[in-house]
PDB file of C-alpha atoms and ligand atoms in Angstrom:
ATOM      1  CA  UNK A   1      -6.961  11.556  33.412  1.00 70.00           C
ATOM      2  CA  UNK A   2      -6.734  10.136  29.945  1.00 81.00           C
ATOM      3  CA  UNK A   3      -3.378   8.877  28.957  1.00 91.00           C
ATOM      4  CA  UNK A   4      -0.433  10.496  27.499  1.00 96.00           C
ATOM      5  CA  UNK A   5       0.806   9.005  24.024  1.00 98.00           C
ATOM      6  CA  UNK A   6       3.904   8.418  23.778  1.00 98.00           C
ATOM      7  CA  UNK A   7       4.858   7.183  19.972  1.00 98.00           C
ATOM      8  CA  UNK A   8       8.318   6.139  17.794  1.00 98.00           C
ATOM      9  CA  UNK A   9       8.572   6.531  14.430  1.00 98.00           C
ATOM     10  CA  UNK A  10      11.086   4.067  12.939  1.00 98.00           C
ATOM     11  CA  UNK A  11      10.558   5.416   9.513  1.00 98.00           C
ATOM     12  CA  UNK A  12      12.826   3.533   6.958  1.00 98.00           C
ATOM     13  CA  UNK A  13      14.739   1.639   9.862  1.00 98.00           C
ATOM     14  CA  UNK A  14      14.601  -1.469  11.087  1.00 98.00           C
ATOM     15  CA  UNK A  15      14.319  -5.302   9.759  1.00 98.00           C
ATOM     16  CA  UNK A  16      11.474  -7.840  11.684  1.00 98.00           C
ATOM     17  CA  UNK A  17      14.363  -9.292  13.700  1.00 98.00           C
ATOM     18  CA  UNK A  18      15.242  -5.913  15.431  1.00 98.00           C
ATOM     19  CA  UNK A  19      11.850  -4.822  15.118  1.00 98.00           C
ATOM     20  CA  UNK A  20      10.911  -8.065  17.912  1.00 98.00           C
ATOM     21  CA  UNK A  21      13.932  -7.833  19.446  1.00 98.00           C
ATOM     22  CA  UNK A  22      12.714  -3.567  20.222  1.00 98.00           C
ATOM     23  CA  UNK A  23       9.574  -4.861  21.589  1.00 98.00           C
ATOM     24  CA  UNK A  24      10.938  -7.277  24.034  1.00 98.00           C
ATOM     25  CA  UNK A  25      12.917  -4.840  25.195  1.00 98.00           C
ATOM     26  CA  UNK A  26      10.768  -2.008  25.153  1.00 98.00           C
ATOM     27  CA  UNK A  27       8.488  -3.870  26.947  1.00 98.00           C
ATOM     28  CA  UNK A  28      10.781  -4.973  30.091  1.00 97.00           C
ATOM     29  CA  UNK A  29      11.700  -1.340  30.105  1.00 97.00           C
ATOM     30  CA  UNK A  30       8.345   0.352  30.513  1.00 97.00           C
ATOM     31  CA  UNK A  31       6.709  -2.375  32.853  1.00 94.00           C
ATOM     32  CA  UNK A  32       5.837   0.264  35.224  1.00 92.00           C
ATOM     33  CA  UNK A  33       4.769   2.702  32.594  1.00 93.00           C
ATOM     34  CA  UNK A  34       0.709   3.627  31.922  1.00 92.00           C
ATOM     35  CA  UNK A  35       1.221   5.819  29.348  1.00 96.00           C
ATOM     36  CA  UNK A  36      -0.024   4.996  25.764  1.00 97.00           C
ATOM     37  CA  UNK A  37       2.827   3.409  23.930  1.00 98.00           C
ATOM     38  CA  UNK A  38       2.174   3.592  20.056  1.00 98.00           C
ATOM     39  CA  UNK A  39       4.899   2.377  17.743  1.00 98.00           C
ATOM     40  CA  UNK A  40       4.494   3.181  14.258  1.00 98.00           C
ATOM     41  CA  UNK A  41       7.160   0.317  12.487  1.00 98.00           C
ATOM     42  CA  UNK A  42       7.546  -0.407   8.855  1.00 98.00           C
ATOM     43  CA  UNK A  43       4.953  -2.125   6.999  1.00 98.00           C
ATOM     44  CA  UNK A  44       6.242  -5.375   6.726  1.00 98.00           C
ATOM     45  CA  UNK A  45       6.808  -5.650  10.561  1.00 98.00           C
ATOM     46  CA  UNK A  46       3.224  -5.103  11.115  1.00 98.00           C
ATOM     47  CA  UNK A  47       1.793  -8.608  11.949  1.00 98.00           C
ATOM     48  CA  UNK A  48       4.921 -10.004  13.604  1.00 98.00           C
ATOM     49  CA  UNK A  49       4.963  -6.407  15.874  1.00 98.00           C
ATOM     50  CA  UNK A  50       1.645  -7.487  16.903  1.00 98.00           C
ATOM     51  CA  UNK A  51       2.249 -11.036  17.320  1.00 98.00           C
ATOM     52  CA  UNK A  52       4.946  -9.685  19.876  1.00 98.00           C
ATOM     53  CA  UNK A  53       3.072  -7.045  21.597  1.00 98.00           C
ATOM     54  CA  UNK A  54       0.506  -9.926  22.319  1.00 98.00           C
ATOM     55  CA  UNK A  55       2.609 -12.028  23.524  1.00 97.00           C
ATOM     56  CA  UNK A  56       4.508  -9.520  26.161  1.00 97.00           C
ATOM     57  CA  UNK A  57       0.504  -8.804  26.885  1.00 96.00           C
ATOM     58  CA  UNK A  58       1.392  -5.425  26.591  1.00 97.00           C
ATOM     59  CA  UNK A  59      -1.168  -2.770  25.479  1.00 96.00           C
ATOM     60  CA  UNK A  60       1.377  -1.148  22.788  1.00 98.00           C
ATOM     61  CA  UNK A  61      -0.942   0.464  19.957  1.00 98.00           C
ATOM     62  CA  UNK A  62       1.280  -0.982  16.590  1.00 98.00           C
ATOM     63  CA  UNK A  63       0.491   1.928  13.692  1.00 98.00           C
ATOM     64  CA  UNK A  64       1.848   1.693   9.707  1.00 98.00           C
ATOM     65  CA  UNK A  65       2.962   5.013   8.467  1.00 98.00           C
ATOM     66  CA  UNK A  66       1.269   5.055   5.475  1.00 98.00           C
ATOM     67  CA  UNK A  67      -1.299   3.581   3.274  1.00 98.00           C
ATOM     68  CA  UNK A  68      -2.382   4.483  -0.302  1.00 98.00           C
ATOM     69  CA  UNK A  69      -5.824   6.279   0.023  1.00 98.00           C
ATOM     70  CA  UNK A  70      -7.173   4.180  -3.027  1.00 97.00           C
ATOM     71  CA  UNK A  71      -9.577   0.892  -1.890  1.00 96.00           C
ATOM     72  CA  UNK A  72      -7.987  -1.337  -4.414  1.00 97.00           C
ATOM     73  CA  UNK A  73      -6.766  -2.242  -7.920  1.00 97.00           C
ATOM     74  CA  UNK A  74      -3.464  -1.538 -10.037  1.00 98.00           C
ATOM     75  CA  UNK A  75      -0.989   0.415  -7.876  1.00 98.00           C
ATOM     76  CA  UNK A  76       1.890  -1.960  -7.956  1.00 98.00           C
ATOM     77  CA  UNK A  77       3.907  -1.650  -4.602  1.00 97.00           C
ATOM     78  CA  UNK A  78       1.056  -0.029  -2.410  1.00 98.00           C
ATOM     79  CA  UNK A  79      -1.251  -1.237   0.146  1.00 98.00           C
ATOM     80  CA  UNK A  80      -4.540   0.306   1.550  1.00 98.00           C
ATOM     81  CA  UNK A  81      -6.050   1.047   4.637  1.00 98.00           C
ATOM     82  CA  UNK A  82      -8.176  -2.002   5.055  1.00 97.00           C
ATOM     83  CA  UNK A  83      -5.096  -4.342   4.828  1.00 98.00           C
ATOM     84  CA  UNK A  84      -3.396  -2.183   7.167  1.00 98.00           C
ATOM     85  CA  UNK A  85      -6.051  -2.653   9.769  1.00 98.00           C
ATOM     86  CA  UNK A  86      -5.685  -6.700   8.650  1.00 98.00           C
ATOM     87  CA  UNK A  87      -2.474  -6.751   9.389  1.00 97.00           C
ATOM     88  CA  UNK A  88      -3.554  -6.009  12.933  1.00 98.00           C
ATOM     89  CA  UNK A  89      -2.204  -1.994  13.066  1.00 98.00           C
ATOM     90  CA  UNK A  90      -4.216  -0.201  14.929  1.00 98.00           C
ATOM     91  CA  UNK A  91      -3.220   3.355  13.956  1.00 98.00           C
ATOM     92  CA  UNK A  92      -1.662   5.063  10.792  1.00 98.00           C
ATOM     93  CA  UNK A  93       0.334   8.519  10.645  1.00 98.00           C
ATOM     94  CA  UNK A  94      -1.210  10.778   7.950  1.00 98.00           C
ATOM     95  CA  UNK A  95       0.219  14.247   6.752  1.00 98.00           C
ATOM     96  CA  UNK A  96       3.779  13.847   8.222  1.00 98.00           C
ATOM     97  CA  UNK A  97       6.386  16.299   6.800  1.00 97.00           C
ATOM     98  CA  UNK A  98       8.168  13.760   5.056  1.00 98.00           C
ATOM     99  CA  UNK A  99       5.083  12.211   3.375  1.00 98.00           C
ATOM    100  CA  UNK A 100       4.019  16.205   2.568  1.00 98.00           C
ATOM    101  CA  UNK A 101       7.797  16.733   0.850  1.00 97.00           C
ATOM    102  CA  UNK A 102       9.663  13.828  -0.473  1.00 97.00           C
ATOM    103  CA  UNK A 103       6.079  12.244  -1.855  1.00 97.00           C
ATOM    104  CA  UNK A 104       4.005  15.508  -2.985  1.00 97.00           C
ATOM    105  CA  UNK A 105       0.951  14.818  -0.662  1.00 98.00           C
ATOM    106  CA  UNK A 106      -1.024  17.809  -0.210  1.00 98.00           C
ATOM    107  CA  UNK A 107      -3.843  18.491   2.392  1.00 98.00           C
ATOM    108  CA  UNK A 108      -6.389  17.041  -0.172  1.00 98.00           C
ATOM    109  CA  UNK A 109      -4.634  14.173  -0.189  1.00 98.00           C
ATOM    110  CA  UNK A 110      -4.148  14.246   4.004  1.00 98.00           C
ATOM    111  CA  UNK A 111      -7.807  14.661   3.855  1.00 98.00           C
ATOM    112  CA  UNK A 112      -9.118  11.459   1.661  1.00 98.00           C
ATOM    113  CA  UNK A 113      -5.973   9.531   3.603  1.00 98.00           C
ATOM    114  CA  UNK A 114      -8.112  10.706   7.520  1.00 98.00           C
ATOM    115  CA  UNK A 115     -11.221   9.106   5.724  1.00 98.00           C
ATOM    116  CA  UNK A 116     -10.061   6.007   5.120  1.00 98.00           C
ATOM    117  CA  UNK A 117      -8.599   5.219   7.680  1.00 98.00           C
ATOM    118  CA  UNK A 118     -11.366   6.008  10.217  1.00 98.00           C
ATOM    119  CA  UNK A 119     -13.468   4.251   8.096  1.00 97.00           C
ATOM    120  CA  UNK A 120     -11.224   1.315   8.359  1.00 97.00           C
ATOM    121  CA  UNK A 121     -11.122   1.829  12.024  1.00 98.00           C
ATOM    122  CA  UNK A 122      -7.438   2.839  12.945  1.00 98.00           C
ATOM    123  CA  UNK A 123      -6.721   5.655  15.406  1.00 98.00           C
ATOM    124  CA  UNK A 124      -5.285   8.333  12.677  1.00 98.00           C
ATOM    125  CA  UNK A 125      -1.952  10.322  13.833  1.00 98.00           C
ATOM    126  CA  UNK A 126      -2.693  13.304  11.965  1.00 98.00           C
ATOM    127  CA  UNK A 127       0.683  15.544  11.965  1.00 98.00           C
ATOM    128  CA  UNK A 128       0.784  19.068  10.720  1.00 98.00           C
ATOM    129  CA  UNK A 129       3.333  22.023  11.035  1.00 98.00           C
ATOM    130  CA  UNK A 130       5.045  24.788   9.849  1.00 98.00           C
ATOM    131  CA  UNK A 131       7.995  24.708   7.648  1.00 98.00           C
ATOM    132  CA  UNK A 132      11.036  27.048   8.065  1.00 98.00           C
ATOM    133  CA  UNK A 133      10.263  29.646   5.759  1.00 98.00           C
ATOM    134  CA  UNK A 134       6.392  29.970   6.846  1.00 98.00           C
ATOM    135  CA  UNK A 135       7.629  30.315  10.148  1.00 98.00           C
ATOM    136  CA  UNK A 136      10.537  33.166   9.411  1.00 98.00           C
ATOM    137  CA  UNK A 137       7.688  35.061   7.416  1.00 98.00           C
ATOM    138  CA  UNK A 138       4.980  34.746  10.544  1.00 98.00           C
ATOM    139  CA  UNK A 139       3.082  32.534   8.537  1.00 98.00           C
ATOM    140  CA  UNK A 140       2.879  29.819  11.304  1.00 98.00           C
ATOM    141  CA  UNK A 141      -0.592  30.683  12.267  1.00 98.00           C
ATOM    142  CA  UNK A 142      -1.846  30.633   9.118  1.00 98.00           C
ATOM    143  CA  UNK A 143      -0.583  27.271   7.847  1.00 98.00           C
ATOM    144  CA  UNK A 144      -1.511  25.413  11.231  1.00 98.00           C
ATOM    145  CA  UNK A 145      -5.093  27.000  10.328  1.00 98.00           C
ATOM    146  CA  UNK A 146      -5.130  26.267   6.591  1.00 98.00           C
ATOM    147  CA  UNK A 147      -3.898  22.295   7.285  1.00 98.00           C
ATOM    148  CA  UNK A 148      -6.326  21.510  10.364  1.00 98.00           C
ATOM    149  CA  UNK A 149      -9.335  22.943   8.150  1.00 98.00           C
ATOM    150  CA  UNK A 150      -8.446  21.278   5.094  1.00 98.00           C
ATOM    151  CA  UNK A 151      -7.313  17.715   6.950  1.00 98.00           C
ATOM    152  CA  UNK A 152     -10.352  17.703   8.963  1.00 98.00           C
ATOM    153  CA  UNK A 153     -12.926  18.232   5.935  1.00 98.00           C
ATOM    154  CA  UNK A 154     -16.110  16.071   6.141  1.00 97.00           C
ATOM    155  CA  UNK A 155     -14.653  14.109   9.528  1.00 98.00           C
ATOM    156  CA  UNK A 156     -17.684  14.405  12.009  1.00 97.00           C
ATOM    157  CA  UNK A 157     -17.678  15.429  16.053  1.00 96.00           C
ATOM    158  CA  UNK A 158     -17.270  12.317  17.278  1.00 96.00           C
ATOM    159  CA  UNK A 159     -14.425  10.664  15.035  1.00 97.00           C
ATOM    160  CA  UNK A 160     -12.520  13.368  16.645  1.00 97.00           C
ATOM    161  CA  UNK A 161     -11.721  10.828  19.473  1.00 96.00           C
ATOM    162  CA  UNK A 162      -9.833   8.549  16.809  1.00 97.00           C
ATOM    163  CA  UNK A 163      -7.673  11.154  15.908  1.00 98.00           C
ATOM    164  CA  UNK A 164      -4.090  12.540  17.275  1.00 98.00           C
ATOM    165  CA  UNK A 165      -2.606  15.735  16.472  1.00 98.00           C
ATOM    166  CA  UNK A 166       0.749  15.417  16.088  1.00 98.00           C
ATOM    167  CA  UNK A 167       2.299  19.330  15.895  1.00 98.00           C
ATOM    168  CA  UNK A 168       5.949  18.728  14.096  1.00 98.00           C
ATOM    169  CA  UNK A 169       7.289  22.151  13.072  1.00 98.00           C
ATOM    170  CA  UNK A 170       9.185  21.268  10.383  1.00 98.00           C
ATOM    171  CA  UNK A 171      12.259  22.861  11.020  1.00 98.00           C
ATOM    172  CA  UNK A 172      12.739  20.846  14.672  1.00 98.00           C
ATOM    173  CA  UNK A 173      12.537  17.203  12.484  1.00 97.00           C
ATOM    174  CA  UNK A 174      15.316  15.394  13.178  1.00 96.00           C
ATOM    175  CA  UNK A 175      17.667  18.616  13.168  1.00 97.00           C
ATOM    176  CA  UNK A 176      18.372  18.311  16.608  1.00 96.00           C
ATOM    177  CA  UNK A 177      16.424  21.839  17.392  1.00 97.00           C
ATOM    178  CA  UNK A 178      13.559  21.680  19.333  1.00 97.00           C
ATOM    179  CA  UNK A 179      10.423  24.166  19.461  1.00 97.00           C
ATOM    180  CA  UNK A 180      10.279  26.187  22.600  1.00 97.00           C
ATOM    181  CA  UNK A 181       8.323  25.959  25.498  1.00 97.00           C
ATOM    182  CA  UNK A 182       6.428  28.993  24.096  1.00 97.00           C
ATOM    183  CA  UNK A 183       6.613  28.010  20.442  1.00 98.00           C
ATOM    184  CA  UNK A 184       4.827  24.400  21.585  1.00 98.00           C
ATOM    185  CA  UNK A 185       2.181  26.357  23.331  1.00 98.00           C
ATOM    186  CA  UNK A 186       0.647  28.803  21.181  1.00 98.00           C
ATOM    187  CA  UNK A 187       0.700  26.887  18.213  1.00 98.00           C
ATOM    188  CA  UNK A 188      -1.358  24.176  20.705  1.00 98.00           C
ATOM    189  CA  UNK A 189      -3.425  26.970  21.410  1.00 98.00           C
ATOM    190  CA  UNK A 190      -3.938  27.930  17.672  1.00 98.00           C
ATOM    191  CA  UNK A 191      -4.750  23.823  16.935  1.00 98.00           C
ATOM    192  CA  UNK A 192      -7.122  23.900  19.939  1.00 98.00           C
ATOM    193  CA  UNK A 193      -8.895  27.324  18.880  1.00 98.00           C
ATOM    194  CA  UNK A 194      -9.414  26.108  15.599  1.00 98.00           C
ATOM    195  CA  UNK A 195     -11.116  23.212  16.361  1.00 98.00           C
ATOM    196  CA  UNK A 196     -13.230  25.133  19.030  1.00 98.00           C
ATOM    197  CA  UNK A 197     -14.418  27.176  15.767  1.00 98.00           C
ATOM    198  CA  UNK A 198     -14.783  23.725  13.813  1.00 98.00           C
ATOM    199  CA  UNK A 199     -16.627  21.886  16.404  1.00 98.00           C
ATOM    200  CA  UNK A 200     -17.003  23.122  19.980  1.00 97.00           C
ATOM    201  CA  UNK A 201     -14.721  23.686  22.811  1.00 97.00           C
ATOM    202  CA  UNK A 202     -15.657  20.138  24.332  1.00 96.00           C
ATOM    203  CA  UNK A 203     -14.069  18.912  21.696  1.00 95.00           C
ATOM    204  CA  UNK A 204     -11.305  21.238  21.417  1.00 96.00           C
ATOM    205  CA  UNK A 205     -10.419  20.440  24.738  1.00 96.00           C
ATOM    206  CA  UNK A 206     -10.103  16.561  24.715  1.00 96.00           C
ATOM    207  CA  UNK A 207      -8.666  16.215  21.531  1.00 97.00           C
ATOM    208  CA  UNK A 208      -5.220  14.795  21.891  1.00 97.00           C
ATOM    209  CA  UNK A 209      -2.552  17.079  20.429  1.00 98.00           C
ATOM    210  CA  UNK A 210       1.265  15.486  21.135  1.00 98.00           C
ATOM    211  CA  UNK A 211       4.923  17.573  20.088  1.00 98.00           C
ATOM    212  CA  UNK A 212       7.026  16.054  17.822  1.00 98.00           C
ATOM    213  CA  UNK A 213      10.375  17.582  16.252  1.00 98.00           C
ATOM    214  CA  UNK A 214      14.094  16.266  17.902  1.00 98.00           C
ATOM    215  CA  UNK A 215      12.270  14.971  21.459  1.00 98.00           C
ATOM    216  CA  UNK A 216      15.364  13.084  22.609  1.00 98.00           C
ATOM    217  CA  UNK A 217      15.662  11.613  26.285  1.00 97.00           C
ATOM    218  CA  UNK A 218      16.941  15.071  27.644  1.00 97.00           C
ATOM    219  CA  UNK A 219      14.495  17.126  26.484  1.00 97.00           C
ATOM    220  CA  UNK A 220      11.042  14.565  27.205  1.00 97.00           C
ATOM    221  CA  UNK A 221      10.967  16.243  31.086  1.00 96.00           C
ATOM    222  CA  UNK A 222      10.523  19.758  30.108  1.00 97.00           C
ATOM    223  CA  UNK A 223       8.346  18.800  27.192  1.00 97.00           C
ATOM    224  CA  UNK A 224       5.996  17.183  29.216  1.00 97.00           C
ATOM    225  CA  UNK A 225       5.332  20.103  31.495  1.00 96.00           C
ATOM    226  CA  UNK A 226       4.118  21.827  29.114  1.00 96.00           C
ATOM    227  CA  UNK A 227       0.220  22.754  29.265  1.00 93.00           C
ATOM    228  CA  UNK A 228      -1.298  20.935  26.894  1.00 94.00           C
ATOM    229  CA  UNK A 229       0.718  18.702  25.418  1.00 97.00           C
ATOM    230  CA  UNK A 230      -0.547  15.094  25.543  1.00 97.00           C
ATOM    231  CA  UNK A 231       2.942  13.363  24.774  1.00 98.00           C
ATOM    232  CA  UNK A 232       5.099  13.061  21.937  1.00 98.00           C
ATOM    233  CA  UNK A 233       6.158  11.628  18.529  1.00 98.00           C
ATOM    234  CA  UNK A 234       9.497  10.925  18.133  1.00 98.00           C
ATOM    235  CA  UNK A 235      11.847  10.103  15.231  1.00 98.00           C
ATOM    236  CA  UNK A 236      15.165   9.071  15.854  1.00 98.00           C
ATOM    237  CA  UNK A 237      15.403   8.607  19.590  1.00 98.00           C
ATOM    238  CA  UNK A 238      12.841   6.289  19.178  1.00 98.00           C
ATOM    239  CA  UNK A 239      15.092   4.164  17.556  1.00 98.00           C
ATOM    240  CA  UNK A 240      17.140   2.838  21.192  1.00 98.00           C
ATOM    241  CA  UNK A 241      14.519   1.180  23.647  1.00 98.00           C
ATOM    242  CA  UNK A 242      16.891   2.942  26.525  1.00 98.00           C
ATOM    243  CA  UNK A 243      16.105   6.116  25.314  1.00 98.00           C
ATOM    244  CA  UNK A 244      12.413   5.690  24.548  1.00 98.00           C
ATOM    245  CA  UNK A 245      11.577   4.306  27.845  1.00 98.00           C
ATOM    246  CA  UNK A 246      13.340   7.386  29.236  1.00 97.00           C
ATOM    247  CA  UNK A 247      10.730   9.430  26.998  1.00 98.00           C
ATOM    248  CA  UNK A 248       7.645   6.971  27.931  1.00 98.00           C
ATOM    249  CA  UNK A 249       8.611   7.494  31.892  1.00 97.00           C
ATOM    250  CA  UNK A 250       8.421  11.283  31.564  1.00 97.00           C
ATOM    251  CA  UNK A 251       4.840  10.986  29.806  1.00 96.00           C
ATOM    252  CA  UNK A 252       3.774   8.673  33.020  1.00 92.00           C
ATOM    253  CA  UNK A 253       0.906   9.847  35.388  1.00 74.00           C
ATOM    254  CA  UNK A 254       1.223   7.101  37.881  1.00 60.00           C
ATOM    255  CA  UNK A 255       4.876   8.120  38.479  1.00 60.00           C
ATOM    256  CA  UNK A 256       4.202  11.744  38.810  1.00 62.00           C
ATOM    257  CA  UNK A 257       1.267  11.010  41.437  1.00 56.00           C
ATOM    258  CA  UNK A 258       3.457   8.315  43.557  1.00 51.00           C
ATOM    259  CA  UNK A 259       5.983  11.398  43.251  1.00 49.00           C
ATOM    260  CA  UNK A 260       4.015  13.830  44.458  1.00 46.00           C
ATOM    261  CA  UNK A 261       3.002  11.609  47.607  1.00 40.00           C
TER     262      UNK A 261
HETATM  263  P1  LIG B   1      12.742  13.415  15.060  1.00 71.78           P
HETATM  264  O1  LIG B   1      11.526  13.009  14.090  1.00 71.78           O
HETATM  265  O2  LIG B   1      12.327  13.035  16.457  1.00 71.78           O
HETATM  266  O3  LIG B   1      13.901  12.604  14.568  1.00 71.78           O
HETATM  267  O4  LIG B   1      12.935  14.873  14.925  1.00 71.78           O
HETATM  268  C1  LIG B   1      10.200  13.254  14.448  1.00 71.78           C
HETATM  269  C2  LIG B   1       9.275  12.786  13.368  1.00 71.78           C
HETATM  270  O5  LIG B   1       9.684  12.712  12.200  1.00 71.78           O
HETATM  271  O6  LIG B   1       8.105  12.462  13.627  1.00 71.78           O
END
C-alpha cells in the first residue's frame, strides 16, 4: 500500500525560527505516523528545514513553492530549480491557484515549470482546479481536462511517479468551504480518466492525486475515506503542528490496520 501524502503549505508565513521550532514539534507529534509528510516552507527556510528534518531522522519530504522556470542569468530576486534541489528540497508545488492568479502563470508556463523540475530531480506537486465561475457554468470538466493535458505536455510514462496531483477547486482555498464527498470524487475520476487516455490505466491508477481546499482537522476523517484520494494539501491548518498531526493521523495506514484488529 503506497503511502498517503500528507503536505502544509506555509505560503508567505513563517520566519526560520518558527519554521525549526514546527519541525520539532511536528515531529514529536507524528512519531507514530507512516504517512508521507511533505512540508512545502518558504524559500529561505529550505536548508535549515532540512538540517532539522535530519536531525529528528525523520523522513519529512521539505518542498519550495516555487522556482523561476529560467536555468540562469538576470532575473533579480528569483531562483531556479537546480538551486532549489541544492538547497536540499526535495519537491516543488507547480500550478497552484495563487501562482495561476496573483502572478499570471498560465498552463504553458505550469508546463516548462513540471520540466524543470523533474529534470532537476524534485517530486513536482502539480495542483490544478476549477475556479468559481467555471464551476457555476459546468465548466469543471473541461478545465480539469484542458490543465492536465496542457501541464503534462512532453512529460514521459514513467516521470509520472515524480509527480502529485494536487486537485484544489478554487473556490474551497482557504474560504473555509470544502468540496464534497461527491465533488472530490468525480473530478478524481475525470484526473484519473484523463490520464488513462494520456498514458494507460496502469498509470492512471497509481498516480497520486491528493484534495486540497479548507482541509482543517475536522474535516481530514471524512476526506480520507474517500476512494481515491491519496491525502491532502493543506493551507492554513497547516500552519499549528496540533492540527496537522491531527490531519497526518487520519492519512495513517498503520493506525487504520491496528484499528481494524
Ligand atoms: P487552504 O489552502 O487549506 O487554506 O484552503 C490550501 C492551499 O492553498 O493549498
Amino acid at each position: 500500500m503506497p503511502k498517503k501524502y500528507v503536505m502544509a503549505n506555509f505560503k508567505m508565513n513563517k520566519t526560520n525560527d518558527e519554521v525549526v521550532d514546527y519541525i520539532d514539534k511536528l515531529s514529536s507529534l507524528t512519531s507514530d505516523c507512516d504517512c508521507q509528510v511533505v512540508l512545502c516552507v518558504p524559500s529561505i527556510s529550505i536548508p535549515l528545514a532540512v538540517q532539522k528534518v535530519n536531525e529528528k531522522d525523520r523522513d519529512f519530504i521539505i518542498a519550495c513553492q516555487n522556482f523561476n522556470e529560467n536555468d540562469f542569468g538576470a532575473f533579480t530576486g528569483e531562483i531556479n530549480a537546480e538551486m532549489v534541489a541544492g538547497g536540499g528540497a526535495g519537491a516543488v508545488l507547480i500550478g497552484h491557484s495563487e501562482r495561476r492568479n496573483l502572478f499570471k502563470e498560465d498552463d504553458l508556463l505550469v508546463n516548462k515549470k513540471i520540466l524543470k523540475a523533474l529534470k532537476s530531480g524534485l517530486i513536482c506537486i502539480f495542483c490544478l482546479g476549477e475556479s468559481l465561475f467555471d464551476k457555476k457554468n459546468n465548466l469543471t470538466e473541461q478545465v480539469i481536462i484542458n490543465q492536465l493535458s496542457k501541464g503534462l505536455n512532453s512529460i514521459y510514462a514513467n516521470e509520472l511517479s515524480h509527480i502529485v496531483i494536487a486537485y484544489e477547486p478554487v473556490w474551497a482555498i482557504g474560504t473555509g468551504i470544502v468540496a464534497t464527498e461527491q465533488e472530490i470524487s468525480q473530478s478524481i475520476c475525470i484526473i484519473r480518466n484523463t490520464l488513462a487516455k494520456l498514458y494507460n490505466e496502469e498509470i492512471a491508477n497509481n498516480v497520486t492525486i491528493v484534495y486540497g481546499g479548507s482541509v482543517n482537522d475536522v474535516n481530514c476523517k471524512d476526506i480520507s475515506k474517500i476512494k481515491g484520494v491519496d491525502g491532502v494539501l493543506v493551507g492554513g491548518a497547516s500552519l499549528i503542528p496540533e492540527k496537522f498531526s491531527k490531519i497526518a493521523k487520519a492519512f495513517c495506514e498503520c493506525k487504520k490496520t491496528k484499528n481494524k484488529k
